[in-house]
CSV table of C-alpha atoms in Angstrom, one decimal:
chain,number,residue,atom,x,y,z
A,1,UNK,CA,30.4,-17.0,-24.7
A,2,UNK,CA,33.6,-19.0,-24.4
A,3,UNK,CA,36.2,-16.5,-25.2
A,4,UNK,CA,36.9,-12.8,-24.7
A,5,UNK,CA,38.8,-11.1,-27.5
A,6,UNK,CA,42.3,-9.9,-26.9
A,7,UNK,CA,42.8,-6.2,-27.4
A,8,UNK,CA,43.5,-5.6,-31.1
A,9,UNK,CA,41.9,-8.8,-32.3
A,10,UNK,CA,39.3,-6.8,-34.2
A,11,UNK,CA,36.3,-8.4,-32.7
A,12,UNK,CA,34.4,-8.5,-29.4
A,13,UNK,CA,31.2,-9.7,-27.8
A,14,UNK,CA,28.5,-7.6,-26.2
A,15,UNK,CA,25.7,-8.6,-23.9
A,16,UNK,CA,22.0,-8.8,-24.7
A,17,UNK,CA,19.9,-10.5,-22.0
A,18,UNK,CA,20.5,-14.2,-22.2
A,19,UNK,CA,22.0,-13.9,-25.7
A,20,UNK,CA,25.1,-12.4,-27.1
A,21,UNK,CA,26.1,-9.8,-29.5
A,22,UNK,CA,29.0,-10.2,-32.0
A,23,UNK,CA,31.0,-7.2,-33.3
A,24,UNK,CA,33.8,-7.0,-35.8
A,25,UNK,CA,36.0,-4.0,-36.8
A,26,UNK,CA,38.1,-3.5,-39.9
A,27,UNK,CA,39.5,-1.1,-42.4
A,28,UNK,CA,36.8,-2.3,-44.9
A,29,UNK,CA,33.3,-3.7,-44.5
A,30,UNK,CA,34.7,-7.1,-45.7
A,31,UNK,CA,37.3,-7.1,-43.0
A,32,UNK,CA,34.8,-6.2,-40.3
A,33,UNK,CA,32.5,-9.0,-41.6
A,34,UNK,CA,35.4,-11.5,-41.4
A,35,UNK,CA,36.3,-10.5,-37.8
A,36,UNK,CA,32.6,-10.6,-36.7
A,37,UNK,CA,32.6,-14.2,-38.0
A,38,UNK,CA,35.5,-14.9,-35.7
A,39,UNK,CA,33.4,-13.5,-32.9
A,40,UNK,CA,30.6,-15.9,-33.9
A,41,UNK,CA,33.0,-18.9,-33.7
A,42,UNK,CA,34.1,-17.5,-30.3
A,43,UNK,CA,30.5,-17.8,-29.0
A,44,UNK,CA,30.8,-21.6,-29.5
A,45,UNK,CA,34.5,-22.4,-28.9
A,46,UNK,CA,38.0,-20.9,-28.8
A,47,UNK,CA,38.8,-19.8,-32.4
A,48,UNK,CA,42.4,-20.8,-32.0
A,49,UNK,CA,41.4,-24.4,-31.4
A,50,UNK,CA,39.7,-24.6,-34.9
A,51,UNK,CA,42.0,-25.7,-37.7
A,52,UNK,CA,41.3,-24.8,-41.3
A,53,UNK,CA,41.3,-28.3,-42.7
A,54,UNK,CA,38.2,-28.0,-45.0
A,55,UNK,CA,37.3,-25.1,-47.2
A,56,UNK,CA,33.9,-24.2,-48.5
A,57,UNK,CA,32.6,-21.3,-50.6
A,58,UNK,CA,29.5,-19.3,-49.9
A,59,UNK,CA,27.9,-16.3,-51.4
A,60,UNK,CA,25.1,-13.9,-50.4
A,61,UNK,CA,23.2,-11.1,-52.0
A,62,UNK,CA,21.3,-8.4,-50.1
A,63,UNK,CA,19.8,-4.9,-50.7
A,64,UNK,CA,22.1,-3.1,-48.2
A,65,UNK,CA,25.1,-3.8,-46.0
A,66,UNK,CA,23.0,-4.4,-42.9
A,67,UNK,CA,21.1,-7.2,-44.6
A,68,UNK,CA,24.3,-8.5,-46.3
A,69,UNK,CA,25.8,-8.8,-42.8
A,70,UNK,CA,22.6,-10.6,-41.6
A,71,UNK,CA,22.8,-13.0,-44.5
A,72,UNK,CA,26.5,-13.6,-44.0
A,73,UNK,CA,26.1,-14.6,-40.3
A,74,UNK,CA,23.1,-16.7,-41.2
A,75,UNK,CA,25.0,-18.4,-44.0
A,76,UNK,CA,27.7,-19.3,-41.4
A,77,UNK,CA,25.1,-20.6,-39.0
A,78,UNK,CA,23.6,-22.7,-41.7
A,79,UNK,CA,26.9,-24.1,-42.9
A,80,UNK,CA,27.9,-25.0,-39.3
A,81,UNK,CA,24.6,-26.7,-38.7
A,82,UNK,CA,24.4,-28.7,-41.9
A,83,UNK,CA,28.0,-29.5,-42.4
A,84,UNK,CA,28.9,-30.1,-38.8
A,85,UNK,CA,31.8,-27.7,-39.1
A,86,UNK,CA,33.4,-24.9,-37.1
A,87,UNK,CA,35.2,-22.2,-38.9
A,88,UNK,CA,38.4,-20.3,-38.2
A,89,UNK,CA,39.4,-18.6,-41.4
A,90,UNK,CA,37.3,-16.2,-43.4
A,91,UNK,CA,38.3,-14.8,-46.8
A,92,UNK,CA,35.6,-12.3,-47.6
A,93,UNK,CA,35.1,-10.1,-50.6
A,94,UNK,CA,32.2,-7.6,-51.0
A,95,UNK,CA,31.2,-6.1,-54.3
A,96,UNK,CA,28.1,-4.0,-54.4
A,97,UNK,CA,25.2,-6.2,-53.2
A,98,UNK,CA,27.3,-9.4,-53.4
A,99,UNK,CA,29.4,-11.2,-50.9
A,100,UNK,CA,31.7,-14.1,-51.8
A,101,UNK,CA,33.6,-15.9,-49.1
A,102,UNK,CA,35.8,-18.9,-48.5
A,103,UNK,CA,35.5,-20.5,-45.1
A,104,UNK,CA,38.2,-22.7,-43.6
A,105,UNK,CA,37.3,-25.0,-40.7
A,106,UNK,CA,37.0,-28.5,-39.5
A,107,UNK,CA,34.3,-30.9,-38.1
A,108,UNK,CA,33.2,-30.3,-34.6
A,109,UNK,CA,35.3,-32.4,-32.2
A,110,UNK,CA,33.3,-32.3,-29.0
A,111,UNK,CA,36.2,-33.4,-26.8
A,112,UNK,CA,38.7,-30.9,-28.2
A,113,UNK,CA,36.4,-27.9,-29.0
A,114,UNK,CA,34.1,-28.3,-26.0
A,115,UNK,CA,31.4,-26.4,-27.9
A,116,UNK,CA,29.4,-24.2,-25.5
A,117,UNK,CA,26.2,-23.5,-27.4
A,118,UNK,CA,24.5,-23.8,-30.7
A,119,UNK,CA,23.7,-20.5,-32.5
A,120,UNK,CA,20.1,-20.5,-33.8
A,121,UNK,CA,20.3,-17.5,-36.0
A,122,UNK,CA,21.3,-13.8,-36.4
A,123,UNK,CA,18.7,-11.3,-35.2
A,124,UNK,CA,17.9,-7.8,-36.3
A,125,UNK,CA,18.6,-6.6,-32.8
A,126,UNK,CA,21.6,-4.2,-32.8
A,127,UNK,CA,22.1,-5.0,-36.4
A,128,UNK,CA,24.4,-2.3,-37.8
A,129,UNK,CA,27.2,-1.9,-40.3
A,130,UNK,CA,28.7,1.6,-40.4
A,131,UNK,CA,31.9,3.5,-40.8
A,132,UNK,CA,33.1,5.1,-37.5
A,133,UNK,CA,34.5,8.5,-37.1
A,134,UNK,CA,38.1,7.1,-37.2
A,135,UNK,CA,37.4,5.6,-40.6
A,136,UNK,CA,37.2,2.0,-39.5
A,137,UNK,CA,34.1,-0.1,-40.2
A,138,UNK,CA,32.0,-1.8,-37.6
A,139,UNK,CA,29.6,-4.7,-38.2
A,140,UNK,CA,27.5,-6.2,-35.5
A,141,UNK,CA,24.3,-7.9,-34.5
A,142,UNK,CA,22.9,-10.0,-31.6
A,143,UNK,CA,22.7,-13.8,-32.2
A,144,UNK,CA,20.2,-16.1,-30.6
A,145,UNK,CA,21.8,-19.0,-28.8
B,1,UNK,CA,11.6,-0.3,-13.9
B,2,UNK,CA,9.8,2.4,-11.9
B,3,UNK,CA,6.2,1.2,-11.2
B,4,UNK,CA,5.1,4.9,-11.0
B,5,UNK,CA,5.6,5.2,-14.7
B,6,UNK,CA,2.5,3.1,-15.1
B,7,UNK,CA,-1.2,3.8,-14.2
B,8,UNK,CA,-1.9,1.2,-11.5
B,9,UNK,CA,-5.3,-0.4,-12.1
B,10,UNK,CA,-5.2,-2.8,-9.1
B,11,UNK,CA,-2.6,-4.7,-7.0
B,12,UNK,CA,-1.3,-6.6,-10.0
B,13,UNK,CA,-2.4,-4.7,-13.1
B,14,UNK,CA,-0.4,-1.9,-14.5
B,15,UNK,CA,-1.3,0.1,-17.6
B,16,UNK,CA,0.7,2.1,-20.1
B,17,UNK,CA,-2.0,4.5,-21.4
B,18,UNK,CA,-2.3,4.8,-25.2
B,19,UNK,CA,0.0,7.5,-26.4
B,20,UNK,CA,2.2,8.5,-29.4
B,21,UNK,CA,1.8,5.8,-32.2
B,22,UNK,CA,0.3,3.2,-29.8
B,23,UNK,CA,-3.0,1.8,-31.2
B,24,UNK,CA,-4.0,0.3,-27.8
B,25,UNK,CA,-2.8,0.5,-24.2
B,26,UNK,CA,-0.1,-1.7,-22.7
B,27,UNK,CA,-1.1,-3.9,-19.8
B,28,UNK,CA,1.4,-5.6,-17.4
B,29,UNK,CA,0.4,-8.2,-14.8
B,30,UNK,CA,2.8,-8.3,-11.8
B,31,UNK,CA,3.1,-7.1,-8.3
B,32,UNK,CA,5.0,-3.9,-7.4
B,33,UNK,CA,8.2,-5.8,-6.6
B,34,UNK,CA,8.2,-7.7,-9.9
B,35,UNK,CA,7.7,-4.5,-11.8
B,36,UNK,CA,10.5,-2.8,-9.9
B,37,UNK,CA,12.9,-5.7,-10.8
B,38,UNK,CA,12.0,-5.6,-14.5
B,39,UNK,CA,14.2,-4.1,-17.2
B,40,UNK,CA,13.1,-0.7,-18.7
B,41,UNK,CA,13.2,-2.4,-22.1
B,42,UNK,CA,9.9,-4.2,-21.2
B,43,UNK,CA,8.1,-0.8,-21.2
B,44,UNK,CA,9.7,0.1,-24.5
B,45,UNK,CA,8.9,-3.2,-26.2
B,46,UNK,CA,5.4,-3.3,-24.9
B,47,UNK,CA,4.8,0.2,-26.3
B,48,UNK,CA,6.2,-0.9,-29.7
B,49,UNK,CA,4.0,-3.9,-29.8
B,50,UNK,CA,1.0,-1.7,-29.0
B,51,UNK,CA,1.8,0.2,-32.2
B,52,UNK,CA,1.4,-2.8,-34.6
B,53,UNK,CA,-1.5,-2.8,-37.1
B,54,UNK,CA,-4.7,-4.6,-36.1
B,55,UNK,CA,-3.7,-5.3,-32.5
B,56,UNK,CA,-6.8,-6.1,-30.3
B,57,UNK,CA,-7.6,-4.5,-26.9
B,58,UNK,CA,-4.0,-4.2,-25.5
B,59,UNK,CA,-0.4,-5.4,-25.7
B,60,UNK,CA,-0.1,-7.6,-22.6
B,61,UNK,CA,2.9,-8.7,-20.6
B,62,UNK,CA,2.9,-11.5,-18.0
B,63,UNK,CA,4.7,-11.4,-14.6
B,64,UNK,CA,7.8,-13.0,-16.1
B,65,UNK,CA,8.2,-10.3,-18.7
B,66,UNK,CA,11.8,-9.5,-19.7
B,67,UNK,CA,13.8,-8.0,-22.6
B,68,UNK,CA,13.2,-10.0,-25.8
B,69,UNK,CA,13.5,-9.6,-29.5
B,70,UNK,CA,11.0,-6.9,-30.6
B,71,UNK,CA,8.3,-8.4,-28.3
B,72,UNK,CA,9.1,-8.7,-24.6
B,73,UNK,CA,9.5,-12.3,-23.6
B,74,UNK,CA,6.3,-13.1,-21.7
B,75,UNK,CA,4.4,-10.8,-24.1
B,76,UNK,CA,0.9,-11.6,-25.4
B,77,UNK,CA,-0.9,-9.9,-28.3
B,78,UNK,CA,-3.9,-10.7,-30.5
B,79,UNK,CA,-4.4,-9.4,-34.0
B,80,UNK,CA,-7.6,-9.1,-36.0
B,81,UNK,CA,-7.1,-10.1,-39.7
B,82,UNK,CA,-10.1,-8.0,-40.7
B,83,UNK,CA,-8.5,-4.9,-39.2
B,84,UNK,CA,-5.1,-5.3,-40.9
B,85,UNK,CA,-3.8,-7.5,-38.1
B,86,UNK,CA,-0.3,-9.0,-38.6
B,87,UNK,CA,1.7,-12.0,-37.8
B,88,UNK,CA,5.3,-11.3,-36.8
B,89,UNK,CA,8.1,-13.8,-37.4
B,90,UNK,CA,10.2,-11.7,-35.1
B,91,UNK,CA,7.6,-12.0,-32.4
B,92,UNK,CA,7.4,-15.7,-32.7
B,93,UNK,CA,11.1,-16.0,-32.8
B,94,UNK,CA,13.6,-18.7,-33.9
B,95,UNK,CA,12.4,-21.3,-31.4
B,96,UNK,CA,9.0,-22.1,-32.9
B,97,UNK,CA,6.9,-24.0,-30.4
B,98,UNK,CA,9.6,-24.3,-27.8
B,99,UNK,CA,7.9,-26.0,-24.9
B,100,UNK,CA,8.1,-28.4,-22.0
B,101,UNK,CA,6.7,-31.9,-21.7
B,102,UNK,CA,6.6,-33.6,-18.3
B,103,UNK,CA,6.2,-37.3,-17.7
B,104,UNK,CA,5.3,-39.0,-14.4
B,105,UNK,CA,7.4,-42.1,-13.8
B,106,UNK,CA,5.6,-43.9,-10.9
B,107,UNK,CA,8.9,-43.9,-9.1
B,108,UNK,CA,9.9,-42.3,-5.7
B,109,UNK,CA,13.2,-40.5,-5.1
B,110,UNK,CA,14.3,-43.4,-2.9
B,111,UNK,CA,13.6,-46.0,-5.6
B,112,UNK,CA,15.6,-44.0,-8.1
B,113,UNK,CA,18.5,-43.3,-5.8
B,114,UNK,CA,20.6,-46.4,-6.5
B,115,UNK,CA,20.2,-46.1,-10.2
B,116,UNK,CA,20.9,-42.4,-10.7
B,117,UNK,CA,24.3,-42.6,-12.4
B,118,UNK,CA,23.3,-45.5,-14.7
B,119,UNK,CA,20.2,-43.7,-15.7
B,120,UNK,CA,22.0,-40.5,-16.4
B,121,UNK,CA,24.6,-42.4,-18.5
B,122,UNK,CA,22.0,-44.2,-20.6
B,123,UNK,CA,20.0,-41.0,-21.1
B,124,UNK,CA,23.1,-39.2,-22.3
B,125,UNK,CA,23.9,-42.1,-24.6
B,126,UNK,CA,20.4,-42.4,-26.1
B,127,UNK,CA,19.4,-38.8,-26.4
B,128,UNK,CA,21.9,-36.6,-28.3
B,129,UNK,CA,22.3,-33.1,-26.9
B,130,UNK,CA,24.6,-30.2,-27.5
B,131,UNK,CA,26.4,-28.8,-30.5
B,132,UNK,CA,27.1,-31.1,-33.4
B,133,UNK,CA,24.9,-33.9,-32.2
B,134,UNK,CA,22.8,-35.8,-34.6
B,135,UNK,CA,20.0,-38.3,-34.0
B,136,UNK,CA,19.7,-41.8,-35.3
B,137,UNK,CA,16.7,-40.9,-37.4
B,138,UNK,CA,17.2,-39.7,-41.0
B,139,UNK,CA,14.2,-38.2,-42.7
B,140,UNK,CA,14.0,-38.2,-46.5
B,141,UNK,CA,11.8,-35.6,-48.1
B,142,UNK,CA,8.7,-37.7,-48.2
B,143,UNK,CA,8.9,-38.6,-44.5
B,144,UNK,CA,9.9,-35.0,-43.6
B,145,UNK,CA,6.7,-33.8,-45.3
B,146,UNK,CA,4.6,-36.4,-43.5
B,147,UNK,CA,6.2,-35.4,-40.2
B,148,UNK,CA,5.5,-31.7,-40.9
B,149,UNK,CA,1.8,-32.5,-41.5
B,150,UNK,CA,1.4,-35.0,-38.7
B,151,UNK,CA,3.4,-33.8,-35.7
B,152,UNK,CA,3.3,-36.2,-32.7
B,153,UNK,CA,0.5,-38.2,-34.4
B,154,UNK,CA,3.0,-39.0,-37.2
B,155,UNK,CA,5.6,-39.9,-34.5
B,156,UNK,CA,3.2,-42.3,-32.8
B,157,UNK,CA,2.3,-43.9,-36.2
B,158,UNK,CA,6.1,-44.5,-36.7
B,159,UNK,CA,6.2,-46.4,-33.4
B,160,UNK,CA,7.4,-43.6,-31.1
B,161,UNK,CA,5.1,-43.7,-28.2
B,162,UNK,CA,1.5,-44.6,-27.4
B,163,UNK,CA,-1.7,-43.4,-29.0
B,164,UNK,CA,-3.1,-42.4,-25.6
B,165,UNK,CA,-0.1,-39.9,-25.3
B,166,UNK,CA,-1.9,-37.7,-27.9
B,167,UNK,CA,-4.8,-37.1,-25.5
B,168,UNK,CA,-2.4,-35.2,-23.2
B,169,UNK,CA,-0.6,-33.2,-25.8
B,170,UNK,CA,-1.6,-29.7,-27.0
B,171,UNK,CA,-3.6,-29.8,-30.2
B,172,UNK,CA,-3.8,-33.6,-29.7
B,173,UNK,CA,-0.3,-33.7,-31.1
B,174,UNK,CA,-1.1,-32.3,-34.5
B,175,UNK,CA,-1.4,-28.6,-35.5
B,176,UNK,CA,-3.9,-28.2,-38.2
B,177,UNK,CA,-3.2,-25.9,-41.1
B,178,UNK,CA,0.4,-26.8,-41.6
B,179,UNK,CA,1.7,-26.2,-45.1
B,180,UNK,CA,4.9,-28.3,-45.5
B,181,UNK,CA,5.4,-26.8,-49.0
B,182,UNK,CA,6.0,-23.4,-47.3
B,183,UNK,CA,9.0,-24.9,-45.5
B,184,UNK,CA,12.2,-24.3,-47.5
B,185,UNK,CA,14.7,-26.9,-48.7
B,186,UNK,CA,17.3,-25.3,-46.4
B,187,UNK,CA,15.0,-25.6,-43.4
B,188,UNK,CA,14.4,-29.3,-44.2
B,189,UNK,CA,18.1,-29.9,-44.8
B,190,UNK,CA,18.8,-28.4,-41.4
B,191,UNK,CA,16.4,-30.8,-39.7
B,192,UNK,CA,17.3,-33.9,-41.6
B,193,UNK,CA,19.6,-35.4,-38.9
B,194,UNK,CA,18.1,-33.6,-35.9
B,195,UNK,CA,14.9,-35.5,-35.1
B,196,UNK,CA,15.3,-37.0,-31.6
B,197,UNK,CA,17.9,-34.5,-30.5
B,198,UNK,CA,17.6,-32.1,-27.7
B,199,UNK,CA,19.7,-29.1,-28.8
B,200,UNK,CA,21.6,-26.8,-26.6
B,201,UNK,CA,21.3,-23.5,-24.8
B,202,UNK,CA,18.4,-23.6,-22.3
B,203,UNK,CA,17.0,-26.8,-23.6
B,204,UNK,CA,17.2,-29.8,-21.3
B,205,UNK,CA,16.0,-33.2,-20.3
B,206,UNK,CA,15.9,-33.4,-16.6
B,207,UNK,CA,14.9,-36.1,-14.1
B,208,UNK,CA,13.2,-34.1,-11.4
B,209,UNK,CA,11.7,-34.7,-7.9
B,210,UNK,CA,8.5,-33.1,-6.7
B,211,UNK,CA,9.7,-31.2,-3.6
B,212,UNK,CA,6.6,-29.3,-2.6
B,213,UNK,CA,2.9,-29.4,-3.4
B,214,UNK,CA,1.2,-26.0,-3.6
B,215,UNK,CA,-2.3,-27.1,-4.9
B,216,UNK,CA,-3.2,-30.6,-3.7
B,217,UNK,CA,-6.3,-30.9,-5.9
B,218,UNK,CA,-4.4,-30.0,-9.1
B,219,UNK,CA,-1.5,-32.2,-8.1
B,220,UNK,CA,-3.7,-35.2,-7.6
B,221,UNK,CA,-5.4,-34.6,-10.9
B,222,UNK,CA,-1.9,-34.7,-12.6
B,223,UNK,CA,-0.8,-37.8,-10.6
B,224,UNK,CA,1.8,-35.9,-8.6
B,225,UNK,CA,2.8,-36.4,-5.0
B,226,UNK,CA,5.7,-35.3,-2.9
B,227,UNK,CA,9.0,-37.1,-3.6
B,228,UNK,CA,7.6,-38.4,-6.9
B,229,UNK,CA,10.1,-38.6,-9.8
B,230,UNK,CA,9.2,-36.9,-13.1
B,231,UNK,CA,11.0,-36.3,-16.3
B,232,UNK,CA,10.8,-32.9,-18.0
B,233,UNK,CA,11.8,-32.3,-21.6
B,234,UNK,CA,12.3,-28.8,-22.8
B,235,UNK,CA,13.0,-28.2,-26.5
B,236,UNK,CA,11.4,-26.9,-29.7
B,237,UNK,CA,11.5,-27.3,-33.5
B,238,UNK,CA,15.2,-27.5,-33.6
B,239,UNK,CA,17.1,-26.4,-36.8
B,240,UNK,CA,13.9,-26.5,-38.9
B,241,UNK,CA,12.3,-23.8,-36.7
B,242,UNK,CA,15.4,-21.8,-36.5
B,243,UNK,CA,15.7,-21.7,-40.3
B,244,UNK,CA,12.0,-20.8,-40.8
B,245,UNK,CA,12.4,-18.0,-38.3
B,246,UNK,CA,15.6,-16.8,-40.0
B,247,UNK,CA,14.1,-16.7,-43.5
B,248,UNK,CA,10.8,-15.1,-42.7
B,249,UNK,CA,12.3,-12.5,-40.3
B,250,UNK,CA,14.4,-11.3,-43.2
B,251,UNK,CA,11.6,-11.4,-45.8
B,252,UNK,CA,9.1,-9.6,-43.5
B,253,UNK,CA,11.6,-7.0,-42.5
B,254,UNK,CA,12.3,-6.3,-46.2
B,255,UNK,CA,8.7,-6.3,-47.3
B,256,UNK,CA,7.2,-4.1,-44.5
B,257,UNK,CA,7.2,-1.1,-46.7
B,258,UNK,CA,5.3,-3.0,-49.4
B,259,UNK,CA,2.6,-3.6,-46.9
B,260,UNK,CA,2.7,0.0,-45.6
B,261,UNK,CA,3.8,-1.1,-42.2
B,262,UNK,CA,6.0,1.2,-40.2
B,263,UNK,CA,8.1,-0.9,-37.8
B,264,UNK,CA,8.9,0.8,-34.5
B,265,UNK,CA,11.7,-1.8,-34.2
B,266,UNK,CA,12.9,-3.9,-37.1
B,267,UNK,CA,12.8,-7.0,-34.9
B,268,UNK,CA,9.0,-6.7,-35.0
B,269,UNK,CA,9.1,-7.6,-38.7
B,270,UNK,CA,5.6,-8.8,-39.6
B,271,UNK,CA,3.1,-9.1,-42.5
B,272,UNK,CA,-0.7,-8.8,-42.6
B,273,UNK,CA,-2.4,-12.1,-41.7
B,274,UNK,CA,-4.3,-12.0,-44.9
B,275,UNK,CA,-1.3,-11.3,-47.2
B,276,UNK,CA,0.4,-14.1,-49.3
B,277,UNK,CA,3.5,-13.7,-47.1
B,278,UNK,CA,1.5,-13.8,-43.8
B,279,UNK,CA,-0.3,-16.9,-45.0
B,280,UNK,CA,2.8,-18.6,-46.1
B,281,UNK,CA,4.5,-17.9,-42.8
B,282,UNK,CA,1.5,-19.3,-40.9
B,283,UNK,CA,1.7,-22.5,-42.9
B,284,UNK,CA,5.4,-22.8,-42.3
B,285,UNK,CA,5.1,-21.9,-38.7
B,286,UNK,CA,2.4,-24.5,-38.1
B,287,UNK,CA,4.6,-27.1,-39.8
B,288,UNK,CA,7.3,-26.0,-37.4
B,289,UNK,CA,4.9,-26.6,-34.5
B,290,UNK,CA,4.4,-30.1,-35.8
B,291,UNK,CA,8.1,-30.6,-35.9
B,292,UNK,CA,8.4,-29.6,-32.3
B,293,UNK,CA,5.5,-31.9,-31.3
B,294,UNK,CA,7.0,-34.8,-33.2
B,295,UNK,CA,10.4,-34.2,-31.7
B,296,UNK,CA,9.1,-34.1,-28.1
B,297,UNK,CA,7.2,-37.3,-28.8
B,298,UNK,CA,10.3,-39.1,-30.1
B,299,UNK,CA,12.3,-37.9,-27.1
B,300,UNK,CA,9.5,-39.2,-24.8
B,301,UNK,CA,9.7,-42.6,-26.5
B,302,UNK,CA,13.5,-42.7,-26.2
B,303,UNK,CA,13.2,-41.7,-22.5
B,304,UNK,CA,10.8,-44.5,-21.9
B,305,UNK,CA,13.1,-47.0,-23.5
B,306,UNK,CA,15.9,-45.9,-21.2
B,307,UNK,CA,13.7,-46.2,-18.1
B,308,UNK,CA,12.5,-49.6,-19.2
B,309,UNK,CA,16.1,-50.7,-19.5
B,310,UNK,CA,17.4,-49.3,-16.3
B,311,UNK,CA,14.3,-49.4,-14.1
B,312,UNK,CA,11.9,-51.9,-15.5
B,313,UNK,CA,9.4,-51.2,-12.7
B,314,UNK,CA,9.0,-47.5,-13.8
B,315,UNK,CA,6.3,-46.4,-16.2
B,316,UNK,CA,7.0,-42.9,-17.7
B,317,UNK,CA,3.5,-42.4,-18.7
B,318,UNK,CA,1.0,-39.6,-18.6
B,319,UNK,CA,2.0,-36.4,-20.2
B,320,UNK,CA,1.1,-33.5,-18.0
């Protein structure tokens, strides 16, 4: 973990042994997913240091919101690994079982981003997407680093 | 964890008696102090593993057991295919065949001392590590398939290392039963530029010194003496293994119901060993093992090249 969220940022990390949990909050599931994605970037580097210079599109389909979140995080991990990018902007739309997103980011610059760790994948541990009592949505899971 | 929660069988063996949905007991090997220092999650996870179909004798945990994903880290379980036994992608985890290889160098600490910084610089230059690093080896699909079938044996045939290395490597460097076709295009794509890279997290290449000998006979057999310099390489199947783990964890979690498996924890996602999914996973996982064996072999070769350049008198040889 390289960064702790500021209050009101809509995301945070939580501890799991040697690994790390990512958690996003939002008024909709899509917003919570986007903010959890910022938490994912923050495991690797300071999200503010990442510029949205390149945009790519991804989509996922899953039988429920939990697995849609798992697929979303894994799609980000895959895009980072294969494109050599870090992401800072997330435009997410969820319709039924489908998620479509545009990701804005830039190639890893090891001097400037000082990447801390490589994320291997999203786990099913603490995987949860739910509406809280205050009406806000929470999306979270532990990622293996 | 409170040791008194267990039934103590002897000084270092502790049992969780079979109860609830457990099919077998849980067995933990540790002394009282180690048990006291362990997370309560070890109990919970050992109990959950003991509930999986086809488990044989007991769910075991070693003295280093700690909170893992589904299984405790340091957990051991055997499953009988004829009794509905399962293989769990969650239990195997993302780091398929993560392991350590140690090379003796024939050097003493004193001989290395004047060259420490140069050696470190060359190792860093030659062996890519950390986020965003890529190797100098690019595998097209045909070579990728050959690597997934051949493991370290393939790497040696490509010129990375010596044939005698294979005598010192688990499975003689090649895991039988790999099915490269069970490895997805995405997993292959993730590995394309990662051969010969170390990764990040707890993975490392360290130049180490033998500081103390505990078992002289074993040390002699391995060619170790006090103040000897060795190189240890810790890594696994890199992005390919991570992607195999990711994909099969999802598929097994979603198909548990189809196989009438009730998962006490979703992370224990598994499939019967004899099912099409279980067989496909075993084939992909074995290919992942070969990827790890090949990668550690390539890293061994690159390490040797650096030593030959910086310290020509060294001979990073026998795998331990």
